[in-house]
């Protein structure tokens, strides 16, 4: 991982996003991937949703953000509400 690219942000609807770029040079072939992890707690358990895409374009990165931003925990019952910030 290229840790100089790492960024973390809290989300208004809970959790934290961690973004970073990975780069590799294997046998002369170069590659890169953009990664976003969504970290949150649900019922006292850690959840890590990881998304990544190889050779990302700007549109690919926007798509990953849309996927992560659409994630939500749906309560199973009225007593199972996420904590309010």
CSV table of C-alpha atoms in Angstrom, one decimal, residues 1-80:
chain,number,residue,atom,x,y,z
A,1,UNK,CA,0.0,0.0,0.0
A,2,UNK,CA,1.1,3.5,-0.7
A,3,UNK,CA,0.5,4.8,2.8
A,4,UNK,CA,1.2,8.4,1.8
A,5,UNK,CA,-2.2,8.2,0.0
A,6,UNK,CA,-4.2,7.1,3.1
A,7,UNK,CA,-7.1,9.3,4.2
A,8,UNK,CA,-9.8,8.7,6.8
A,9,UNK,CA,-13.1,10.5,7.3
A,10,UNK,CA,-16.1,10.1,9.6
A,11,UNK,CA,-19.5,9.6,7.9
A,12,UNK,CA,-22.5,11.6,8.9
A,13,UNK,CA,-24.6,8.4,9.1
A,14,UNK,CA,-22.0,6.5,11.2
A,15,UNK,CA,-18.7,4.8,10.7
A,16,UNK,CA,-15.4,5.8,9.2
A,17,UNK,CA,-14.1,5.5,5.7
A,18,UNK,CA,-10.4,4.8,5.0
A,19,UNK,CA,-9.2,5.3,1.5
A,20,UNK,CA,-5.8,4.5,0.0
A,21,UNK,CA,-4.0,3.6,-3.2
A,22,UNK,CA,-2.0,0.4,-3.7
A,23,UNK,CA,0.7,0.2,-6.3
A,24,UNK,CA,2.7,-2.8,-7.5
A,25,UNK,CA,5.6,-3.4,-9.8
A,26,UNK,CA,5.8,-7.2,-10.5
A,27,UNK,CA,8.1,-8.5,-13.2
A,28,UNK,CA,8.2,-5.1,-14.9
A,29,UNK,CA,4.4,-4.8,-15.0
A,30,UNK,CA,3.0,-1.9,-13.0
A,31,UNK,CA,-0.5,-1.8,-11.5
A,32,UNK,CA,-2.5,0.2,-9.0
A,33,UNK,CA,-5.8,-0.1,-7.2
A,34,UNK,CA,-7.9,2.4,-5.3
A,35,UNK,CA,-9.4,1.0,-2.0
A,36,UNK,CA,-12.1,2.2,0.4
A,37,UNK,CA,-12.9,0.5,3.7
A,38,UNK,CA,-16.1,1.4,5.6
A,39,UNK,CA,-15.5,0.6,9.3
A,40,UNK,CA,-18.4,0.7,11.7
A,41,UNK,CA,-19.8,-1.1,14.8
A,42,UNK,CA,-23.1,-3.0,14.8
A,43,UNK,CA,-24.5,-4.6,17.9
A,44,UNK,CA,-21.0,-4.3,19.5
A,45,UNK,CA,-19.2,-6.0,16.6
A,46,UNK,CA,-16.8,-4.5,14.2
A,47,UNK,CA,-17.8,-4.4,10.5
A,48,UNK,CA,-15.3,-3.8,7.7
A,49,UNK,CA,-16.7,-3.4,4.2
A,50,UNK,CA,-13.9,-3.3,1.7
A,51,UNK,CA,-14.2,-2.1,-1.9
A,52,UNK,CA,-11.4,-1.8,-4.5
A,53,UNK,CA,-10.9,-1.3,-8.2
A,54,UNK,CA,-7.8,-1.9,-10.3
A,55,UNK,CA,-6.5,0.7,-12.7
A,56,UNK,CA,-9.2,3.2,-11.6
A,57,UNK,CA,-10.6,6.1,-13.6
A,58,UNK,CA,-12.2,9.1,-12.0
A,59,UNK,CA,-15.6,7.5,-12.8
A,60,UNK,CA,-14.6,4.3,-11.1
A,61,UNK,CA,-13.6,6.2,-8.0
A,62,UNK,CA,-17.0,8.0,-8.0
A,63,UNK,CA,-18.7,4.6,-8.3
A,64,UNK,CA,-16.9,3.2,-5.3
A,65,UNK,CA,-17.8,6.3,-3.2
A,66,UNK,CA,-21.5,5.8,-4.3
A,67,UNK,CA,-21.4,2.2,-3.2
A,68,UNK,CA,-19.8,3.0,0.2
A,69,UNK,CA,-22.1,6.0,0.8
A,70,UNK,CA,-25.2,3.9,0.0
A,71,UNK,CA,-24.3,1.3,2.7
A,72,UNK,CA,-26.6,1.4,5.8
A,73,UNK,CA,-27.6,-1.0,8.5
A,74,UNK,CA,-31.3,-1.7,8.4
A,75,UNK,CA,-32.8,-2.3,11.9
A,76,UNK,CA,-34.3,-5.7,12.4
A,77,UNK,CA,-36.7,-4.4,15.0
A,78,UNK,CA,-37.8,-1.0,16.6
A,79,UNK,CA,-35.4,-1.8,19.5
A,80,UNK,CA,-32.5,-2.3,17.1
